[in-house]
mmCIF file of C-alpha atoms in Angstrom:
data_model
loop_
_atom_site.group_PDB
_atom_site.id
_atom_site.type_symbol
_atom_site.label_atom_id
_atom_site.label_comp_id
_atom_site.label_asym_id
_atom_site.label_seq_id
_atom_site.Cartn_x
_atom_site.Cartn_y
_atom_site.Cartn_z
ATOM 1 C CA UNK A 190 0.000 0.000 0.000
ATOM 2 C CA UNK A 191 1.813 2.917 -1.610
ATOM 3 C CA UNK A 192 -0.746 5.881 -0.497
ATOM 4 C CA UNK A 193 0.091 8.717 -2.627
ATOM 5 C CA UNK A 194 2.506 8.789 -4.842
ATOM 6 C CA UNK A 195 4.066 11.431 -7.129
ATOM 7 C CA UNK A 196 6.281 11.974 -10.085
ATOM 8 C CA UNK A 197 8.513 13.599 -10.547
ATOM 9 C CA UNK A 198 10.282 14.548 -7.185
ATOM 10 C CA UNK A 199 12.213 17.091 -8.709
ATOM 11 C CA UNK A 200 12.262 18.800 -11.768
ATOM 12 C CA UNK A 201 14.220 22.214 -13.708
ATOM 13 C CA UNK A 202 12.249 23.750 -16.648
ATOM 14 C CA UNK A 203 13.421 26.515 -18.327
ATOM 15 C CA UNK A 204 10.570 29.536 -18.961
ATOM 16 C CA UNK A 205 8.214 28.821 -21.393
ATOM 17 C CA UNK A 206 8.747 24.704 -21.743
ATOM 18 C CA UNK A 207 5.548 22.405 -20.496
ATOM 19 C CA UNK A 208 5.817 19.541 -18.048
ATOM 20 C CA UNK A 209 3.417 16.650 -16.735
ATOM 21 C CA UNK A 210 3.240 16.201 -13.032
ATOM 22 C CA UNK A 211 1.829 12.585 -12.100
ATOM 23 C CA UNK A 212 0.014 11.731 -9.228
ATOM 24 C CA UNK A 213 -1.389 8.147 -8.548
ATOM 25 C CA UNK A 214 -3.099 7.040 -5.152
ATOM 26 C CA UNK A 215 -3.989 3.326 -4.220
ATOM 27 C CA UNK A 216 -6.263 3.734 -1.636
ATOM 28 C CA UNK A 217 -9.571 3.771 -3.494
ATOM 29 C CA UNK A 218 -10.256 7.676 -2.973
ATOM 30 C CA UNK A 219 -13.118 9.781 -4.720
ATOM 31 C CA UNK A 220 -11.198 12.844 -4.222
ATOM 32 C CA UNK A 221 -8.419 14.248 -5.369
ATOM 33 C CA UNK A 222 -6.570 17.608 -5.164
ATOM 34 C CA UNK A 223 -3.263 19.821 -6.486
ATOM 35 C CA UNK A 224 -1.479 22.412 -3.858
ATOM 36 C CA UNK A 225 1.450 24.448 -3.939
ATOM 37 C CA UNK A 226 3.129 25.173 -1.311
ATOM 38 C CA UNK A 227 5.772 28.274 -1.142
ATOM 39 C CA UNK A 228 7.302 30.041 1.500
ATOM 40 C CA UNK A 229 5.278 31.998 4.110
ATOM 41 C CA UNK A 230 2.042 30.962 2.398
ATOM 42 C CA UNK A 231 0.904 28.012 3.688
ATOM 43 C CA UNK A 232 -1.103 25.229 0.691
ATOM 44 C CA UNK A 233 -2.633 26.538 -1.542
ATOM 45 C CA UNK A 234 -5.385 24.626 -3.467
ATOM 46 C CA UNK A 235 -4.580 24.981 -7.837
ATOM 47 C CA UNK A 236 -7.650 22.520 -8.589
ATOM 48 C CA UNK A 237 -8.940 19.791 -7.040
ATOM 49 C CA UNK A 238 -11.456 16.585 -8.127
ATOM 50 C CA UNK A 239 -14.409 15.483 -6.184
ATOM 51 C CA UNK A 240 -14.788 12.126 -7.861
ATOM 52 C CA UNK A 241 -14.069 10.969 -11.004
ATOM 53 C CA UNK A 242 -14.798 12.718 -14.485
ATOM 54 C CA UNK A 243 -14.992 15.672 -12.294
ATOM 55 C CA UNK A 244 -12.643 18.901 -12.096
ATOM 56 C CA UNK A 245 -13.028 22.626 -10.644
ATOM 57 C CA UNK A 246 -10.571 25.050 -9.678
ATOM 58 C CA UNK A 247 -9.154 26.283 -6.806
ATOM 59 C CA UNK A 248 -7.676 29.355 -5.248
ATOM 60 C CA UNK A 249 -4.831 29.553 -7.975
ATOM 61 C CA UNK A 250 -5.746 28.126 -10.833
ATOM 62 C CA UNK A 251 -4.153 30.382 -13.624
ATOM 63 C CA UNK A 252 -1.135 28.249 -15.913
ATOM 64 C CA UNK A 253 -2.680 25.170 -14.909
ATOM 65 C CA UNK A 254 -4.610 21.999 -16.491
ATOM 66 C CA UNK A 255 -5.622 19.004 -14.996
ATOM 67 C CA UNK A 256 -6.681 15.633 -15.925
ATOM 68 C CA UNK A 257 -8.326 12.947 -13.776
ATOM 69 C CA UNK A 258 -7.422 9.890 -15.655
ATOM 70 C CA UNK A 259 -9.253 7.269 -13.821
ATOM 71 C CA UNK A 260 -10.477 7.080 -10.293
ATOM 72 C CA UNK A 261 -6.117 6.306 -8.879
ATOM 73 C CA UNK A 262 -4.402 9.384 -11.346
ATOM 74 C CA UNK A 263 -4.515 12.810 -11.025
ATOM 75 C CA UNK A 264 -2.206 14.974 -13.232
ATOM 76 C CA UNK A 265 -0.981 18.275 -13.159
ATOM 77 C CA UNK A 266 0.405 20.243 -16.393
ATOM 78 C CA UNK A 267 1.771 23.567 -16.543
ATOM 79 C CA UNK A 268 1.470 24.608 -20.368
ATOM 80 C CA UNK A 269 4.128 27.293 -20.855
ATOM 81 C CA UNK A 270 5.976 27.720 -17.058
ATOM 82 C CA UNK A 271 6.761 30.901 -15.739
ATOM 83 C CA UNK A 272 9.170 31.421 -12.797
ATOM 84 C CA UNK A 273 6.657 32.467 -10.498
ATOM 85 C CA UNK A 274 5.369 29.148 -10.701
ATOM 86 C CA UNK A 275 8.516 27.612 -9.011
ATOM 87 C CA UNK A 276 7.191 26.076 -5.854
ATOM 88 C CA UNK A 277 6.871 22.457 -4.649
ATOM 89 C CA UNK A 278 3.486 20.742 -5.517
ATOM 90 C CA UNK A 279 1.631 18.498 -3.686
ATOM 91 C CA UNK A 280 -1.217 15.983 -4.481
ATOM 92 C CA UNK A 281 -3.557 14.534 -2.220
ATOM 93 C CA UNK A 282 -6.461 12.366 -1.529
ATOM 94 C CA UNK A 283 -9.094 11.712 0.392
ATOM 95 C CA UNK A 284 -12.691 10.032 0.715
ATOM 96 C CA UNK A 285 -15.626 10.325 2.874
ATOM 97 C CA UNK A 286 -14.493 7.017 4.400
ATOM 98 C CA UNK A 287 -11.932 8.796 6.471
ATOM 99 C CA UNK A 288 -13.911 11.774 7.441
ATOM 100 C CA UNK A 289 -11.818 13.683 4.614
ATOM 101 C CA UNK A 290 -8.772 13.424 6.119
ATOM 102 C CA UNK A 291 -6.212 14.392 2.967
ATOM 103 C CA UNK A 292 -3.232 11.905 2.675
ATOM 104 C CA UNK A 293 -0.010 14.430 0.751
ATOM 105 C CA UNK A 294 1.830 12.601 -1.833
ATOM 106 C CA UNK A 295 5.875 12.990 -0.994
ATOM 107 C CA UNK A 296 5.637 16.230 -3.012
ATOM 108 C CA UNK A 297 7.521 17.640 -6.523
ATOM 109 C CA UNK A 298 9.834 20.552 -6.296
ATOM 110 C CA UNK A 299 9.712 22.587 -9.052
ATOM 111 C CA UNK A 300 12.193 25.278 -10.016
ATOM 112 C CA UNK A 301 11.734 27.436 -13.419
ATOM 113 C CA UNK A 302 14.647 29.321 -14.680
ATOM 114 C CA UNK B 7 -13.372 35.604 2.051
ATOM 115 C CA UNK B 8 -12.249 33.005 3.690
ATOM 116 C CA UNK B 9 -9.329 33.364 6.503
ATOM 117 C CA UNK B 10 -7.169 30.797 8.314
ATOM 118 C CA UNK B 11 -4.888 32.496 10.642
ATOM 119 C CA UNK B 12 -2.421 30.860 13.288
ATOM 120 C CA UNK B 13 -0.037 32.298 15.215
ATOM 121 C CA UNK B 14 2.428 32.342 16.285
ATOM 122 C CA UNK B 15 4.127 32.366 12.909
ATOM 123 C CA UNK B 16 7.655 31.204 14.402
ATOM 124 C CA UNK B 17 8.111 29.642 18.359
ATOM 125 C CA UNK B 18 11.598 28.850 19.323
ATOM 126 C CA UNK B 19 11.159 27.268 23.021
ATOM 127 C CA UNK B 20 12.851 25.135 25.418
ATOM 128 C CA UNK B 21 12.468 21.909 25.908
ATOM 129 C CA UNK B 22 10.721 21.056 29.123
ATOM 130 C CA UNK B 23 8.101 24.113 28.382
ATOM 131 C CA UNK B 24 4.650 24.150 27.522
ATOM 132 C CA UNK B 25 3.412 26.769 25.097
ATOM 133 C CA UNK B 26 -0.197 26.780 22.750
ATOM 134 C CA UNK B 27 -0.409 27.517 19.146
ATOM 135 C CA UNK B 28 -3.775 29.048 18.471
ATOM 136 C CA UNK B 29 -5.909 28.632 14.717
ATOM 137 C CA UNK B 30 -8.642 31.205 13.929
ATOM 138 C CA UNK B 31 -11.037 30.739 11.176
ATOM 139 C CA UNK B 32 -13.408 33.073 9.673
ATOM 140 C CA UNK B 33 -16.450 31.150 8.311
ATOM 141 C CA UNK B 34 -18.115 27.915 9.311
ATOM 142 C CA UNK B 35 -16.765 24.826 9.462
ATOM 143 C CA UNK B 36 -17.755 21.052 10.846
ATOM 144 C CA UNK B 37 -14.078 19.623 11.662
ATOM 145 C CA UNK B 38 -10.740 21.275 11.911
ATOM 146 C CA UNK B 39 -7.412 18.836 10.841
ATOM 147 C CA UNK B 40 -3.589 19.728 12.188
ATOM 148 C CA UNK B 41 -0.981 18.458 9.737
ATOM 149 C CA UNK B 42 2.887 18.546 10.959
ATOM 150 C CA UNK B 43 5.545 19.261 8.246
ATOM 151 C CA UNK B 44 9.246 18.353 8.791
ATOM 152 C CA UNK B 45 11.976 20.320 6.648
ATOM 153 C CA UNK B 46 11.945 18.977 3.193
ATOM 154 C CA UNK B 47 9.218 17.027 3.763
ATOM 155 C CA UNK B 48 5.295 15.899 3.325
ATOM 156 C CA UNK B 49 2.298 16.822 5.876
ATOM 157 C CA UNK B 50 1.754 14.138 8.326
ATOM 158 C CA UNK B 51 -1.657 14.183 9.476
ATOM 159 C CA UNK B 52 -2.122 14.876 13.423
ATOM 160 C CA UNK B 53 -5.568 15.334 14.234
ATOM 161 C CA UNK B 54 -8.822 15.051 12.614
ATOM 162 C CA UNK B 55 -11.573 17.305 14.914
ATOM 163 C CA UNK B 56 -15.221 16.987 14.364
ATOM 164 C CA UNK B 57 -17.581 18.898 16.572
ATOM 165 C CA UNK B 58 -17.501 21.578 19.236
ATOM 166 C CA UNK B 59 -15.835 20.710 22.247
ATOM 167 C CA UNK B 60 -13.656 18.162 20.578
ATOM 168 C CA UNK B 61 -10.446 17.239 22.424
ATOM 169 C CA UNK B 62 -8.069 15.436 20.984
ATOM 170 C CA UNK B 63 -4.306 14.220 22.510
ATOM 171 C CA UNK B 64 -1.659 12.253 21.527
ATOM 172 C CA UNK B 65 1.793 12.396 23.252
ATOM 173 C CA UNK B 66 2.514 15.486 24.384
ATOM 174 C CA UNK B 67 0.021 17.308 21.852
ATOM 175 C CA UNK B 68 -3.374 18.022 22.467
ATOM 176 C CA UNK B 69 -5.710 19.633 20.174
ATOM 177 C CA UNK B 70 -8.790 21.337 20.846
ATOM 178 C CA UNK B 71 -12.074 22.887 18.675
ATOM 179 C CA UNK B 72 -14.459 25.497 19.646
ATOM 180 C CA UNK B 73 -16.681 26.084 16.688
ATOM 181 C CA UNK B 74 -18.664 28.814 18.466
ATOM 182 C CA UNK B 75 -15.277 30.985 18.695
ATOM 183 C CA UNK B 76 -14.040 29.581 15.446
ATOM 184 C CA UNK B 77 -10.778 28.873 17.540
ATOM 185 C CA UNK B 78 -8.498 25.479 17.537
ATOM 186 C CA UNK B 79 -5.785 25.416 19.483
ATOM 187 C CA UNK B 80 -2.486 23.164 19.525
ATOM 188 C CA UNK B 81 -0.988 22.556 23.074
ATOM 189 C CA UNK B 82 2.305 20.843 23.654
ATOM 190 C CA UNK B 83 3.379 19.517 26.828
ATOM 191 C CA UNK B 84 6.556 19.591 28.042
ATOM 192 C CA UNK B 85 8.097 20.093 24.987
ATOM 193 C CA UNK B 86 11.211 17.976 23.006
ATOM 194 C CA UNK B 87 13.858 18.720 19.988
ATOM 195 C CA UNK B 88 11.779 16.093 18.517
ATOM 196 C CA UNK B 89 8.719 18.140 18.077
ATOM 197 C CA UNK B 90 10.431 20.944 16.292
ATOM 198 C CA UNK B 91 8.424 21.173 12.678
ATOM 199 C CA UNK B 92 6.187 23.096 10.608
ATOM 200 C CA UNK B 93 2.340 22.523 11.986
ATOM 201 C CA UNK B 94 -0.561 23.667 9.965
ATOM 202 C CA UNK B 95 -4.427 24.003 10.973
ATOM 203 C CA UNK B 96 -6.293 23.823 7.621
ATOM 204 C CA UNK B 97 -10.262 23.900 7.672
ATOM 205 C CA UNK B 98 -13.308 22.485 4.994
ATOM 206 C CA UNK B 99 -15.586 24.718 3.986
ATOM 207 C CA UNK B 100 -16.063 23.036 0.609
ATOM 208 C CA UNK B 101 -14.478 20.317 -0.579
ATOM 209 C CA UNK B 102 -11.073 20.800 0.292
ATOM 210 C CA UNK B 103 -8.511 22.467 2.715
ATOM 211 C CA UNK B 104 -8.010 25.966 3.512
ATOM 212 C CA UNK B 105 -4.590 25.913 5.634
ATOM 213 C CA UNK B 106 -3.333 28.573 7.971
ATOM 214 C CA UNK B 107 0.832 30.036 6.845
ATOM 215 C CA UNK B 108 1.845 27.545 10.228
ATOM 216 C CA UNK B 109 3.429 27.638 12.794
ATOM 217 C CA UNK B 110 7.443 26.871 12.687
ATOM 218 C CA UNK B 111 8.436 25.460 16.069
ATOM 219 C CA UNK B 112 11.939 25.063 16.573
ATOM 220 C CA UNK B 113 12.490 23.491 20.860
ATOM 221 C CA UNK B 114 16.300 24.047 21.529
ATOM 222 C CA UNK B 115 17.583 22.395 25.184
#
């Protein structure tokens, strides 16, 4: 039982290039959600899905797509990066099973140049 | 708009002491979760609190949520290096977290 797991764990783009970040979670969770996390700001939510076939955004949603694959992936893609979206990214899931409580993925630090 | 605030921001203490970190929220909310963070690391899940009046403790932490006050506080007992993280309150007033900036606890001997 892997819980959440994420790829890449780290990863250098250079302005304007695109990337796929992967999420996959084995614990048979409905929900599923994308945070970023920089300094002095706490989480903050980019988009998150409810179940599956279902997306809506979040607080920061702008350079952003998602894709829920199936009900275990969740994937993240920055289009054309931009340094101010250098941060380390986060997936998570949970389920009304566990009262919501949101297992984090080990997290992806991200640095555009 | 929604506000998490928790504060302090930074706590350096000594170990031995006993100090609370306090989470204000600013809209309703049914249960409250702490998360720690270690350096370079993912949230660990502490506590999950569900009503008014819940009390939660394990170790020397003990969590509390008043849902009148829209107050949770984090109290640490007797404190040791081992505690010394990042801990977040984050609350649910959708579908997923709203998190407080944390609280960066450093316990030096």
């Amino acid at each position: 039982n892997a819980g959440v797991t994420q790829t890449p764990k780290f990863q250098v783009l250079k302005t304007g290039q695109s990337m796929t970040l992967q999420c996959a979670q084995d614990m048979n969770h409905n929900s599923m959600y994308w945070y970023r996390q920089d300094p002095g700001m706490g989480l903050r939510l980019i988009y998150y899905s409810a179940s599956e076939g279902t997306t809506d955004k979040g607080e920061v949603p702008n350079g952003y797509n998602v894709s829920r694959l199936n009900k275990r992936e969740f994937s993240l893609r920055l289009e054309s990066a931009a340094p101010s979206q250098t941060s380390v990214y986060f997936c998570a899931s949970s389920d009304r099973d566990s009262i919501y409580e949101q297992y984090f993925g080990p997290g992806t630090r991200l640095t555009v140049t | 708009e929604l506000k998490v605030e928790q504060n302090p921001l930074f706590l350096s203490m000594q170990e031995g002491k006993n100090y609370t970190i306090y989470c204000n929220y600013s809209t309703t909310s049914d249960r409250l979760y702490w998360y720690r963070q270690d350096p370079g690391k993912s949230l660990e899940s502490l506590f999950v609190l569900l009503s008014n009046g819940a009390v939660k403790q394990e170790g020397r932490l003990m969590a509390s949520l008043d849902t009148k006050a829209r107050l949770s506080t984090l109290h640490i007992t007797a404190a040791v290096h081992d505690l010394s993280a990042t801990y977040f309150c984050a609350v649910v007033p959708g579908y997923a977290l709203n998190f407080g900036k944390g609280t960066s606890l450093l316990v030096t001997p």
